[in-house]
Short mmCIF file of C-alpha atoms in Angstrom, two decimals:
data_model
loop_
_atom_site.label_atom_id
_atom_site.label_comp_id
_atom_site.label_asym_id
_atom_site.label_seq_id
_atom_site.Cartn_x
_atom_site.Cartn_y
_atom_site.Cartn_z
CA UNK A 1 -16.26 -9.23 -29.80
CA UNK A 2 -13.93 -6.70 -28.16
CA UNK A 3 -11.16 -7.45 -25.65
CA UNK A 4 -13.11 -6.14 -22.68
CA UNK A 5 -16.12 -8.30 -23.52
CA UNK A 6 -13.89 -11.36 -24.08
CA UNK A 7 -12.16 -10.86 -20.75
CA UNK A 8 -15.45 -10.55 -18.95
CA UNK A 9 -16.81 -13.75 -20.49
CA UNK A 10 -13.76 -15.59 -19.17
CA UNK A 11 -14.33 -14.07 -15.74
CA UNK A 12 -17.99 -15.05 -15.62
CA UNK A 13 -17.01 -18.63 -16.39
CA UNK A 14 -14.72 -18.56 -13.37
CA UNK A 15 -17.28 -17.16 -10.95
CA UNK A 16 -18.91 -19.47 -8.44
CA UNK A 17 -22.29 -17.79 -8.87
CA UNK A 18 -23.61 -16.98 -12.33
CA UNK A 19 -26.24 -14.27 -12.42
CA UNK A 20 -28.50 -14.48 -15.43
CA UNK A 21 -30.35 -11.18 -15.51
CA UNK A 22 -29.22 -7.59 -15.71
CA UNK A 23 -31.29 -4.45 -15.32
CA UNK A 24 -32.56 -4.14 -11.76
CA UNK A 25 -32.55 -7.63 -10.22
CA UNK A 26 -34.24 -8.17 -6.88
CA UNK A 27 -32.50 -10.31 -4.28
CA UNK A 28 -34.69 -9.74 -1.23
CA UNK A 29 -36.62 -12.95 -1.84
CA UNK A 30 -33.46 -14.93 -1.04
CA UNK A 31 -33.06 -13.38 2.40
CA UNK A 32 -32.22 -10.10 4.10
CA UNK A 33 -29.85 -7.48 2.84
CA UNK A 34 -26.10 -7.68 3.35
CA UNK A 35 -24.24 -4.66 4.71
CA UNK A 36 -21.36 -3.21 2.69
CA UNK A 37 -19.12 -0.93 4.75
CA UNK A 38 -17.60 2.06 2.98
CA UNK A 39 -15.83 5.20 4.27
CA UNK A 40 -18.39 7.81 5.27
CA UNK A 41 -17.47 10.11 2.35
CA UNK A 42 -18.73 7.39 -0.02
CA UNK A 43 -21.92 6.34 1.74
CA UNK A 44 -24.38 8.60 -0.09
CA UNK A 45 -23.02 7.51 -3.47
CA UNK A 46 -23.01 3.88 -2.35
CA UNK A 47 -26.61 3.96 -1.13
CA UNK A 48 -27.85 5.59 -4.33
CA UNK A 49 -26.08 3.14 -6.62
CA UNK A 50 -27.01 -0.02 -4.72
CA UNK A 51 -30.62 1.14 -4.65
CA UNK A 52 -30.59 1.84 -8.38
CA UNK A 53 -29.15 -1.62 -9.05
CA UNK A 54 -31.94 -3.24 -7.04
CA UNK A 55 -29.62 -5.61 -5.22
CA UNK A 56 -29.98 -6.67 -1.61
CA UNK A 57 -27.10 -4.56 -0.33
CA UNK A 58 -27.30 -1.87 2.33
CA UNK A 59 -24.45 0.63 2.57
CA UNK A 60 -23.20 1.35 6.08
CA UNK A 61 -20.31 3.66 6.84
CA UNK A 62 -17.21 3.75 8.95
CA UNK A 63 -15.07 6.82 9.45
CA UNK A 64 -12.55 5.18 7.12
CA UNK A 65 -11.76 1.73 5.72
CA UNK A 66 -9.85 0.70 8.83
CA UNK A 67 -12.94 1.31 10.94
CA UNK A 68 -14.87 -0.73 8.37
CA UNK A 69 -12.53 -3.64 9.13
CA UNK A 70 -13.43 -3.32 12.80
CA UNK A 71 -17.13 -3.15 11.91
CA UNK A 72 -16.96 -6.35 9.85
CA UNK A 73 -15.10 -8.06 12.69
CA UNK A 74 -17.68 -6.81 15.21
CA UNK A 75 -20.64 -7.90 13.01
CA UNK A 76 -21.75 -4.31 12.44
CA UNK A 77 -21.15 -4.85 8.71
CA UNK A 78 -20.89 -7.90 6.47
CA UNK A 79 -18.14 -7.08 4.00
CA UNK A 80 -15.60 -4.49 2.91
CA UNK A 81 -13.30 -4.00 -0.07
CA UNK A 82 -9.67 -4.41 0.96
CA UNK A 83 -6.18 -4.03 -0.50
CA UNK A 84 -3.39 -6.46 0.46
CA UNK A 85 -2.12 -3.91 2.99
CA UNK A 86 -5.57 -3.84 4.59
CA UNK A 87 -5.42 -7.63 4.88
CA UNK A 88 -2.17 -7.28 6.81
CA UNK A 89 -3.92 -4.92 9.24
CA UNK A 90 -6.89 -7.29 9.45
CA UNK A 91 -4.82 -10.38 10.22
CA UNK A 92 -3.20 -8.56 13.16
CA UNK A 93 -6.48 -7.45 14.75
CA UNK A 94 -7.55 -9.12 17.96
CA UNK A 95 -10.38 -11.67 17.84
CA UNK A 96 -10.59 -11.56 14.07
CA UNK A 97 -12.00 -14.29 11.82
CA UNK A 98 -11.91 -12.55 8.44
CA UNK A 99 -12.39 -14.49 5.21
CA UNK A 100 -11.49 -13.49 1.63
CA UNK A 101 -14.40 -14.46 -0.63
CA UNK A 102 -13.83 -12.61 -3.93
CA UNK A 103 -11.08 -10.90 -5.91
CA UNK A 104 -11.02 -7.85 -8.16
CA UNK A 105 -9.02 -8.99 -11.16
CA UNK A 106 -8.36 -7.39 -14.54
CA UNK A 107 -9.78 -8.05 -17.99
CA UNK A 108 -6.19 -8.13 -19.26
CA UNK A 109 -5.19 -11.06 -17.02
CA UNK A 110 -8.48 -12.60 -15.88
CA UNK A 111 -7.04 -15.99 -14.92
CA UNK A 112 -3.84 -14.80 -13.22
CA UNK A 113 -3.54 -15.99 -9.60
CA UNK A 114 -2.00 -12.66 -8.54
CA UNK A 115 -2.31 -9.02 -9.48
CA UNK A 116 1.27 -9.09 -10.64
CA UNK A 117 4.50 -11.00 -10.18
CA UNK A 118 7.87 -9.50 -9.37
CA UNK A 119 10.74 -10.75 -11.55
CA UNK A 120 14.40 -10.11 -12.31
CA UNK A 121 15.22 -9.57 -15.98
CA UNK A 122 18.81 -10.00 -17.20
CA UNK A 123 20.69 -10.43 -20.46
CA UNK A 124 20.96 -14.09 -21.43
CA UNK A 125 24.58 -13.65 -22.54
CA UNK A 126 25.74 -12.42 -19.12
CA UNK A 127 25.93 -15.97 -17.78
CA UNK A 128 24.28 -15.60 -14.38
CA UNK A 129 24.62 -18.77 -12.30
CA UNK A 130 23.61 -17.54 -8.84
CA UNK A 131 22.08 -14.56 -7.10
CA UNK A 132 25.57 -13.73 -5.87
CA UNK A 133 26.40 -12.69 -9.44
CA UNK A 134 24.25 -9.60 -8.85
CA UNK A 135 26.98 -8.09 -6.67
CA UNK A 136 28.65 -5.17 -8.45
CA UNK A 137 26.09 -5.09 -11.24
CA UNK A 138 24.10 -2.08 -12.47
CA UNK A 139 20.49 -2.33 -11.32
CA UNK A 140 17.28 -0.81 -12.67
CA UNK A 141 14.29 -0.33 -10.35
CA UNK A 142 10.71 0.80 -10.93
CA UNK A 143 11.05 3.25 -8.06
CA UNK A 144 11.83 3.75 -4.39
CA UNK A 145 9.22 2.18 -2.11
CA UNK A 146 7.42 0.41 -4.95
CA UNK A 147 6.61 -3.27 -4.71
CA UNK A 148 8.40 -5.09 -7.54
CA UNK A 149 11.19 -2.54 -7.86
CA UNK A 150 12.05 -2.05 -4.20
CA UNK A 151 10.13 -3.88 -1.48
CA UNK A 152 10.31 -7.33 -3.06
CA UNK A 153 14.03 -7.13 -4.01
CA UNK A 154 14.94 -5.80 -0.56
CA UNK A 155 12.94 -8.54 1.16
CA UNK A 156 14.09 -11.45 -0.97
CA UNK A 157 17.74 -10.42 -1.35
CA UNK A 158 17.93 -10.07 2.43
CA UNK A 159 16.46 -13.54 2.79
CA UNK A 160 19.07 -14.89 0.39
CA UNK A 161 21.84 -13.32 2.48
CA UNK A 162 23.03 -11.13 -0.39
CA UNK A 163 21.68 -7.79 0.81
CA UNK A 164 23.26 -7.04 4.17
CA UNK A 165 21.71 -4.19 6.13
CA UNK A 166 23.91 -2.24 8.56
CA UNK A 167 23.40 -3.07 12.23
CA UNK A 168 20.27 -1.50 13.70
CA UNK A 169 22.08 0.51 16.37
CA UNK A 170 20.11 3.71 15.93
CA UNK A 171 22.80 5.43 13.88
CA UNK A 172 20.79 4.98 10.67
CA UNK A 173 17.05 5.02 10.08
CA UNK A 174 15.32 1.93 8.70
CA UNK A 175 15.06 3.59 5.29
CA UNK A 176 18.73 4.58 5.25
CA UNK A 177 19.82 1.09 6.27
CA UNK A 178 18.07 -0.30 3.19
CA UNK A 179 19.53 2.37 0.91
CA UNK A 180 22.99 1.79 2.34
CA UNK A 181 22.73 -1.94 1.68
CA UNK A 182 21.56 -1.44 -1.91
CA UNK A 183 24.32 1.11 -2.52
CA UNK A 184 26.89 -1.42 -1.30
CA UNK A 185 25.47 -4.30 -3.35
CA UNK A 186 25.16 -2.58 -6.74
CA UNK A 187 27.87 -0.52 -8.44
CA UNK A 188 25.33 1.84 -9.99
CA UNK A 189 21.55 1.98 -10.15
CA UNK A 190 18.50 3.88 -11.19
CA UNK A 191 16.31 3.91 -8.08
CA UNK A 192 14.10 6.94 -8.81
CA UNK A 193 11.55 8.46 -6.47
CA UNK A 194 11.19 10.35 -3.22
CA UNK A 195 13.39 8.79 -0.53
CA UNK A 196 11.79 10.97 2.12
CA UNK A 197 8.75 13.30 2.03
CA UNK A 198 10.96 15.79 3.90
CA UNK A 199 12.89 17.61 1.17
CA UNK A 200 16.11 18.09 3.17
CA UNK A 201 16.29 14.43 4.14
CA UNK A 202 15.49 13.34 0.57
CA UNK A 203 18.35 15.46 -0.79
CA UNK A 204 20.72 14.24 1.92
CA UNK A 205 20.02 10.57 1.18
CA UNK A 206 20.42 11.02 -2.57
CA UNK A 207 23.73 12.80 -2.03
CA UNK A 208 24.96 10.18 0.43
CA UNK A 209 24.03 7.26 -1.83
CA UNK A 210 24.53 8.95 -5.19
CA UNK A 211 25.30 5.71 -7.03
CA UNK A 212 21.64 4.71 -6.58
CA UNK A 213 20.71 7.52 -8.99
CA UNK A 214 23.70 7.23 -11.32
CA UNK A 215 21.93 5.23 -14.07
CA UNK A 216 18.82 7.43 -14.16
CA UNK A 217 18.23 9.72 -17.13
CA UNK A 218 18.35 12.74 -14.79
CA UNK A 219 20.51 11.62 -11.85
CA UNK A 220 20.52 15.03 -10.19
CA UNK A 221 16.75 14.84 -9.75
CA UNK A 222 16.38 11.04 -9.53
CA UNK A 223 12.63 11.63 -9.46
CA UNK A 224 9.63 9.41 -9.95
CA UNK A 225 9.03 10.93 -13.41
CA UNK A 226 12.46 9.87 -14.69
CA UNK A 227 12.60 8.30 -18.15
CA UNK A 228 13.73 5.04 -16.54
CA UNK A 229 11.15 5.00 -13.74
CA UNK A 230 8.18 2.66 -13.68
CA UNK A 231 7.67 -0.88 -14.92
CA UNK A 232 8.62 -0.22 -18.54
CA UNK A 233 11.22 2.35 -17.55
CA UNK A 234 13.16 -0.27 -15.59
CA UNK A 235 13.22 -2.51 -18.67
CA UNK A 236 14.39 0.39 -20.83
CA UNK A 237 17.13 1.08 -18.28
CA UNK A 238 18.36 -2.48 -18.79
CA UNK A 239 17.95 -2.69 -22.57
CA UNK A 240 18.69 0.87 -23.64
CA UNK A 241 20.83 2.35 -20.86
CA UNK A 242 23.48 -0.21 -20.00
CA UNK A 243 21.87 -1.80 -16.96
CA UNK A 244 22.51 -5.39 -15.94
CA UNK A 245 19.30 -6.34 -14.11
CA UNK A 246 15.78 -4.91 -14.09
CA UNK A 247 13.35 -5.45 -11.24
CA UNK A 248 9.89 -5.24 -12.80
CA UNK A 249 6.79 -7.34 -13.50
CA UNK A 250 6.01 -9.96 -16.11
CA UNK A 251 3.18 -8.29 -18.03
CA UNK A 252 5.42 -5.34 -18.94
CA UNK A 253 8.19 -7.68 -20.11
CA UNK A 254 5.67 -9.30 -22.45
CA UNK A 255 4.40 -5.95 -23.71
CA UNK A 256 7.87 -4.48 -24.20
CA UNK A 257 9.06 -7.41 -26.31
CA UNK A 258 5.75 -7.97 -28.14
CA UNK A 259 4.93 -11.32 -26.50
CA UNK A 260 1.39 -12.55 -25.69
CA UNK A 261 0.19 -11.17 -22.36
CA UNK A 262 -1.58 -14.44 -21.53
CA UNK A 263 -0.67 -17.99 -22.66
CA UNK A 264 -2.15 -18.64 -26.08
CA UNK A 265 -3.12 -15.00 -26.51
CA UNK A 266 -2.41 -12.71 -29.43
CA UNK A 267 0.87 -10.84 -29.38
CA UNK A 268 0.75 -7.07 -29.70
CA UNK A 269 3.42 -4.94 -31.42
CA UNK A 270 6.58 -4.65 -29.34
CA UNK A 271 7.21 -1.40 -27.49
CA UNK A 272 10.80 -1.66 -28.74
CA UNK A 273 10.94 -3.59 -32.04
CA UNK A 274 14.75 -3.48 -31.99
CA UNK A 275 14.96 -5.48 -28.75
CA UNK A 276 15.16 -9.24 -29.31
CA UNK A 277 13.39 -11.33 -26.63
CA UNK A 278 15.82 -14.22 -27.14
CA UNK A 279 18.59 -11.97 -25.79
CA UNK A 280 16.96 -11.71 -22.33
CA UNK A 281 16.02 -14.11 -19.55
CA UNK A 282 14.38 -14.26 -16.15
CA UNK A 283 16.83 -14.75 -13.28
CA UNK A 284 15.47 -17.17 -10.68
CA UNK A 285 16.25 -17.25 -6.97
CA UNK A 286 18.13 -20.53 -7.36
CA UNK A 287 20.51 -18.88 -9.83
CA UNK A 288 19.07 -20.50 -12.94
CA UNK A 289 17.63 -18.52 -15.82
CA UNK A 290 14.53 -19.00 -17.95
CA UNK A 291 14.02 -17.65 -21.47
CA UNK A 292 11.29 -15.07 -21.88
CA UNK A 293 10.50 -15.87 -25.51
CA UNK A 294 9.37 -19.51 -25.60
CA UNK A 295 6.30 -19.40 -23.36
CA UNK A 296 8.11 -20.81 -20.33
CA UNK A 297 6.51 -19.69 -17.07
CA UNK A 298 8.53 -16.92 -15.42
CA UNK A 299 10.21 -17.52 -12.09
CA UNK A 300 8.62 -14.96 -9.82
CA UNK A 301 10.06 -14.45 -6.36
CA UNK A 302 7.09 -12.65 -4.82
CA UNK A 303 3.70 -11.45 -5.94
CA UNK A 304 1.21 -8.71 -5.17
CA UNK A 305 -2.19 -10.21 -4.37
CA UNK A 306 -5.43 -8.94 -5.87
CA UNK A 307 -7.68 -6.46 -4.07
CA UNK A 308 -10.42 -8.49 -2.42
CA UNK A 309 -13.81 -8.53 -0.73
CA UNK A 310 -13.53 -9.49 2.92
CA UNK A 311 -16.20 -10.87 5.25
CA UNK A 312 -16.25 -12.56 8.65
CA UNK A 313 -16.56 -16.15 9.82
CA UNK A 314 -20.34 -15.98 10.21
CA UNK A 315 -20.72 -16.50 6.48
CA UNK A 316 -20.96 -20.10 5.35
CA UNK A 317 -23.36 -22.31 3.41
CA UNK A 318 -26.36 -20.53 1.89
CA UNK A 319 -25.52 -17.22 3.61
CA UNK A 320 -22.11 -17.26 1.97
CA UNK A 321 -23.59 -18.13 -1.43
CA UNK A 322 -26.03 -15.25 -1.11
CA UNK A 323 -23.19 -12.85 -0.24
CA UNK A 324 -21.31 -13.87 -3.37
CA UNK A 325 -24.50 -13.65 -5.44
CA UNK A 326 -25.50 -10.11 -4.48
CA UNK A 327 -21.97 -8.70 -4.73
CA UNK A 328 -21.66 -10.29 -8.19
CA UNK A 329 -25.00 -8.79 -9.20
CA UNK A 330 -23.91 -5.32 -8.17
CA UNK A 331 -20.58 -5.60 -9.96
CA UNK A 332 -22.13 -6.90 -13.17
CA UNK A 333 -24.90 -4.30 -13.19
CA UNK A 334 -22.38 -1.46 -13.38
CA UNK A 335 -19.70 -3.13 -15.51
CA UNK A 336 -21.29 -5.48 -18.04
CA UNK A 337 -21.99 -4.02 -21.47
CA UNK A 338 -25.47 -5.61 -21.55
CA UNK A 339 -26.58 -3.90 -18.35
CA UNK A 340 -29.12 -1.06 -18.46
CA UNK A 341 -27.13 1.04 -15.96
CA UNK A 342 -26.79 4.68 -17.12
CA UNK A 343 -23.30 5.80 -18.12
CA UNK A 344 -23.30 8.47 -15.41
CA UNK A 345 -23.95 5.82 -12.77
CA UNK A 346 -21.23 3.57 -14.20
CA UNK A 347 -18.80 6.46 -13.84
CA UNK A 348 -19.98 7.13 -10.28
CA UNK A 349 -19.48 3.46 -9.40
CA UNK A 350 -15.76 3.78 -10.14
CA UNK A 351 -15.36 5.80 -6.92
CA UNK A 352 -16.64 2.74 -5.05
CA UNK A 353 -14.09 0.46 -6.73
CA UNK A 354 -16.54 -0.99 -9.27
CA UNK A 355 -14.80 -0.84 -12.66
CA UNK A 356 -15.31 -2.58 -16.00
CA UNK A 357 -11.56 -3.17 -16.18
CA UNK A 358 -11.49 -4.79 -12.72
CA UNK A 359 -14.40 -7.23 -12.60
CA UNK A 360 -15.20 -9.36 -9.58
CA UNK A 361 -14.32 -13.06 -9.47
CA UNK A 362 -15.74 -15.16 -6.65
CA UNK A 363 -13.35 -17.56 -4.96
CA UNK A 364 -14.27 -21.22 -4.73
CA UNK A 365 -11.79 -21.65 -1.88
CA UNK A 366 -12.02 -19.23 1.02
CA UNK A 367 -8.86 -17.94 2.65
CA UNK A 368 -7.93 -16.22 5.89
CA UNK A 369 -5.99 -12.97 5.32
CA UNK A 370 -2.66 -14.40 6.53
CA UNK A 371 -2.94 -17.46 4.29
CA UNK A 372 -3.95 -15.32 1.34
CA UNK A 373 -0.94 -13.02 1.75
CA UNK A 374 1.56 -15.76 2.50
CA UNK A 375 0.70 -17.58 -0.71
CA UNK A 376 2.18 -14.56 -2.47
CA UNK A 377 5.12 -14.16 -0.03
CA UNK A 378 3.58 -10.76 0.73
CA UNK A 379 3.81 -10.90 4.51
CA UNK A 380 7.57 -11.22 4.09
CA UNK A 381 7.58 -8.22 1.75
CA UNK A 382 5.84 -6.06 4.36
CA UNK A 383 7.91 -7.41 7.26
CA UNK A 384 11.19 -7.41 5.38
CA UNK A 385 13.20 -6.12 8.38
CA UNK A 386 11.32 -8.37 10.82
CA UNK A 387 7.87 -7.73 12.31
CA UNK A 388 7.82 -4.01 13.19
CA UNK A 389 11.64 -3.94 13.30
CA UNK A 390 13.13 -1.00 15.16
CA UNK A 391 10.40 1.35 16.36
CA UNK A 392 9.74 4.92 17.40
CA UNK A 393 8.28 4.68 20.90
CA UNK A 394 5.34 7.08 20.91
CA UNK A 395 3.97 8.09 24.31
CA UNK A 396 0.20 8.64 24.42
CA UNK A 397 -1.72 10.20 27.28
CA UNK A 398 -5.18 8.59 27.23
CA UNK A 399 -6.90 5.32 26.36
CA UNK A 400 -8.56 6.82 23.25
CA UNK A 401 -5.13 8.04 22.09
CA UNK A 402 -3.71 4.57 22.70
CA UNK A 403 -6.41 2.96 20.57
CA UNK A 404 -5.81 5.43 17.74
CA UNK A 405 -2.06 4.91 18.03
CA UNK A 406 -2.41 1.12 17.84
CA UNK A 407 -4.43 1.30 14.62
CA UNK A 408 -2.17 4.00 13.21
CA UNK A 409 0.97 1.93 13.75
CA UNK A 410 -0.50 -1.12 12.01
CA UNK A 411 -1.85 0.83 9.06
CA UNK A 412 1.36 2.84 8.69
CA UNK A 413 3.54 -0.26 8.86
CA UNK A 414 1.45 -2.07 6.25
CA UNK A 415 1.95 0.84 3.85
CA UNK A 416 5.71 0.95 4.28
CA UNK A 417 6.10 3.89 6.66
CA UNK A 418 9.36 3.35 8.52
CA UNK A 419 10.47 3.39 11.23
CA UNK A 420 7.51 1.62 12.79
CA UNK A 421 5.66 3.02 15.77
CA UNK A 422 5.26 1.49 19.23
CA UNK A 423 2.55 2.90 21.52
CA UNK A 424 3.18 3.49 25.24
CA UNK A 425 0.41 4.78 27.56
CA UNK A 426 1.32 7.16 30.40
CA UNK A 427 0.01 10.32 31.97
CA UNK A 428 1.01 13.56 30.27
CA UNK A 429 3.51 14.40 33.01
CA UNK A 430 4.98 10.91 32.90
CA UNK A 431 5.27 11.10 29.10
CA UNK A 432 7.24 14.34 29.31
CA UNK A 433 9.57 12.86 31.91
CA UNK A 434 10.02 9.63 29.96
CA UNK A 435 10.78 11.42 26.69
CA UNK A 436 13.30 13.65 28.44
CA UNK A 437 15.08 10.65 29.96
CA UNK A 438 14.94 8.61 26.74
CA UNK A 439 14.66 5.41 28.74
CA UNK A 440 11.17 4.21 27.81
CA UNK A 441 9.87 6.41 25.01
CA UNK A 442 11.21 8.60 22.22
CA UNK A 443 8.45 11.03 21.35
CA UNK A 444 5.19 12.57 22.57
CA UNK A 445 2.55 14.72 20.85
CA UNK A 446 1.36 17.67 22.95
CA UNK A 447 -0.96 20.60 22.27
CA UNK A 448 0.99 22.92 24.52
CA UNK A 449 4.48 24.30 24.94
CA UNK A 450 7.02 22.20 26.83
CA UNK A 451 10.24 23.91 27.87
CA UNK A 452 11.75 20.54 28.80
CA UNK A 453 11.49 19.06 25.30
CA UNK A 454 12.35 19.95 21.71
CA UNK A 455 9.59 20.29 19.06
CA UNK A 456 10.57 18.85 15.67
CA UNK A 457 7.23 18.45 13.84
CA UNK A 458 3.99 20.43 14.00
CA UNK A 459 0.57 20.41 12.38
CA UNK A 460 -0.39 22.94 9.70
CA UNK A 461 -3.87 24.24 8.93
CA UNK A 462 -5.14 24.95 5.46
CA UNK A 463 -5.89 28.65 5.94
CA UNK A 464 -2.74 29.71 7.80
CA UNK A 465 0.12 27.72 9.35
CA UNK A 466 0.02 29.54 12.68
CA UNK A 467 -3.71 29.18 13.35
CA UNK A 468 -5.52 26.33 15.04
CA UNK A 469 -8.52 27.10 12.82
CA UNK A 470 -11.25 26.40 15.32
CA UNK A 471 -9.49 24.07 17.75
CA UNK A 472 -11.54 23.55 20.88
CA UNK A 473 -11.03 25.75 23.93
CA UNK A 474 -8.30 27.77 22.26
CA UNK A 475 -5.80 24.92 22.38
CA UNK A 476 -2.54 25.52 20.56
CA UNK A 477 -1.10 23.59 17.68
CA UNK A 478 0.01 20.03 18.29
CA UNK A 479 3.78 19.49 18.33
CA UNK A 480 5.85 16.32 18.15
CA UNK A 481 8.44 16.55 20.94
CA UNK A 482 11.72 14.69 21.50
CA UNK A 483 14.44 15.08 24.11
CA UNK A 484 16.73 18.06 23.45
CA UNK A 485 19.92 16.01 23.20
CA UNK A 486 18.60 13.40 20.74
CA UNK A 487 21.14 12.90 17.95
CA UNK A 488 20.42 14.31 14.52
CA UNK A 489 20.03 10.95 12.75
CA UNK A 490 17.36 9.84 15.22
CA UNK A 491 15.55 13.17 14.83
CA UNK A 492 15.63 12.84 11.04
CA UNK A 493 14.17 9.34 11.31
CA UNK A 494 11.27 10.57 13.46
CA UNK A 495 10.65 13.56 11.19
CA UNK A 496 10.59 11.21 8.21
CA UNK A 497 8.04 8.93 9.87
CA UNK A 498 5.62 11.67 10.91
CA UNK A 499 5.80 13.58 7.63
CA UNK A 500 5.28 10.27 5.80
CA UNK A 501 2.16 9.68 7.92
CA UNK A 502 0.85 13.05 6.81
CA UNK A 503 1.71 12.52 3.15
CA UNK A 504 -0.02 9.14 3.21
CA UNK A 505 -3.05 9.62 5.47
CA UNK A 506 -3.35 13.41 5.71
CA UNK A 507 -6.20 15.63 4.56
CA UNK A 508 -7.02 15.19 0.88
CA UNK A 509 -4.68 12.23 0.38
CA UNK A 510 -6.17 9.12 -1.32
CA UNK A 511 -5.23 6.91 1.61
CA UNK A 512 -7.22 9.13 3.98
CA UNK A 513 -10.05 6.79 2.94
CA UNK A 514 -7.98 3.97 4.46
CA UNK A 515 -7.12 5.78 7.70
CA UNK A 516 -7.71 9.39 8.69
CA UNK A 517 -4.76 10.87 10.51
CA UNK A 518 -6.78 14.05 11.04
CA UNK A 519 -10.42 13.73 12.01
CA UNK A 520 -12.68 12.11 14.60
CA UNK A 521 -11.81 8.62 15.84
CA UNK A 522 -14.24 6.06 17.20
CA UNK A 523 -13.09 4.29 20.35
CA UNK A 524 -14.07 0.63 20.74
CA UNK A 525 -17.54 0.10 22.27
CA UNK A 526 -18.32 3.81 22.11
CA UNK A 527 -21.02 5.18 19.81
CA UNK A 528 -19.82 8.75 19.32
CA UNK A 529 -16.38 9.47 17.85
CA UNK A 530 -13.78 11.41 19.84
CA UNK A 531 -12.38 14.61 18.36
CA UNK A 532 -8.86 16.07 18.26
CA UNK A 533 -6.97 12.95 19.34
CA UNK A 534 -3.23 13.60 19.13
CA UNK A 535 -3.75 16.12 16.32
CA UNK A 536 -6.59 18.52 15.59
CA UNK A 537 -9.37 17.19 13.38
CA UNK A 538 -9.08 20.07 10.92
CA UNK A 539 -5.30 20.01 10.51
CA UNK A 540 -4.13 19.76 6.90
CA UNK A 541 -0.70 18.16 7.26
CA UNK A 542 2.38 17.73 9.42
CA UNK A 543 5.53 19.68 8.70
CA UNK A 544 9.08 19.62 10.01
CA UNK A 545 10.55 22.25 12.30
CA UNK A 546 13.94 20.59 12.03
CA UNK A 547 16.76 22.66 10.51
CA UNK A 548 14.35 25.59 10.15
CA UNK A 549 12.76 23.83 7.21
CA UNK A 550 9.07 24.80 7.30
CA UNK A 551 6.79 23.49 4.59
CA UNK A 552 3.81 25.77 5.13
CA UNK A 553 2.79 26.19 1.53
#
């Protein structure tokens, strides 16, 4: 019996509902169909595959996954697949009663309560007795902006009072405040990655806080492909490159040192046979250490929850059992080795999140999104500088724009785009006046020239940067405007935030399935979507005009 099959057998034993037959099971006799909401790009594939599986699931579509959350809340759909960041958005929606009812786990760790656990790995001989001993040490991180290597350490070290961010007086952006604090805490680090999607700002930050790249294999680049980037790379930085502490996750510690991945499991060959596990230990938040070699449970200071299936509060009793049954049937039809599903359909199901390596496990205890995230300390990880922290005050000129802005700010914040956004509704004329005065708002997006304000970001179209490519009524490109005398640091912070929005939710980006920055937007209680809100629907990305740095390629 292979590993995949063994893992799946363990998962089926955990599931609340056991489905006995594969092939094309029929569930209609147990009641009506349940509605699975997927982004509209996936609906045709979803409908074909659910029909082929013969399960009682109807695929309905939202413009993106965030609209699917609204549809589940509004009873226009029954469930949606969601990442932990989506749960953060969901828990902050008005009038929500979402419930987590299943998790997508892995065959490698089928019984683990979390997707992964963030840990600190140190040398046992270094004699750590408190977190304060980290000061002045050489640190190894998976990468900038990543969970176990950046977000969790920043959140938890702040909480412990060890990482002290500069005062939020506007002189430094939220990102730079965190980098400054890390640079002050550690003598040298390898924190690889892209500090800003804007190349000039990225280079400036890496020059200003050069010690954060000092321990990387290629400190001049300090890029995400560095030899010491990633989960295993951070361990190698500690073991092979003179680091003092590695921020990584437990499963890679076990693999690197050749320890069993799961308790009682079979150990695989070590990634580095020369490294002795008895020489290393987990550093706990209380300052104690735990050996990694004797099977002792690691001390994890925060975790990343599993991706989940999310429904609403209408599901209970037999309705809830049916929901778990049909979603389990669909998952098993396309992932179990005994199923009759064609290989081509199994491959197509991957685009819907149905994978043999990530089988579905039904929860016996339901959880609201906030409770589910807090069990993993994940709300604190997202809100590490306080809920929404310092914000860019974005002026919007219509109620549809306000609604889009409100969703945008929540989705962006959940996915670590800083500074956060705050939405302020005014008329266009009032927005221009307010931005110019700087008293109530910081920025406005306009599709026309404003002599009173300074443009710092604009939209780019795929065919040519200067064309609107079919914008309605001959409107010009959208520009992000600030007041002319805004200081350079504040401008850089706003540029960073808008370019990060584009790099995360722009055209062709994977997270455009989560939220579409460019494209139609559906206003609450309105059937037809609204086009060209804030930016043009067919824009490709946002680019900086600051310092004459155009990124039109």
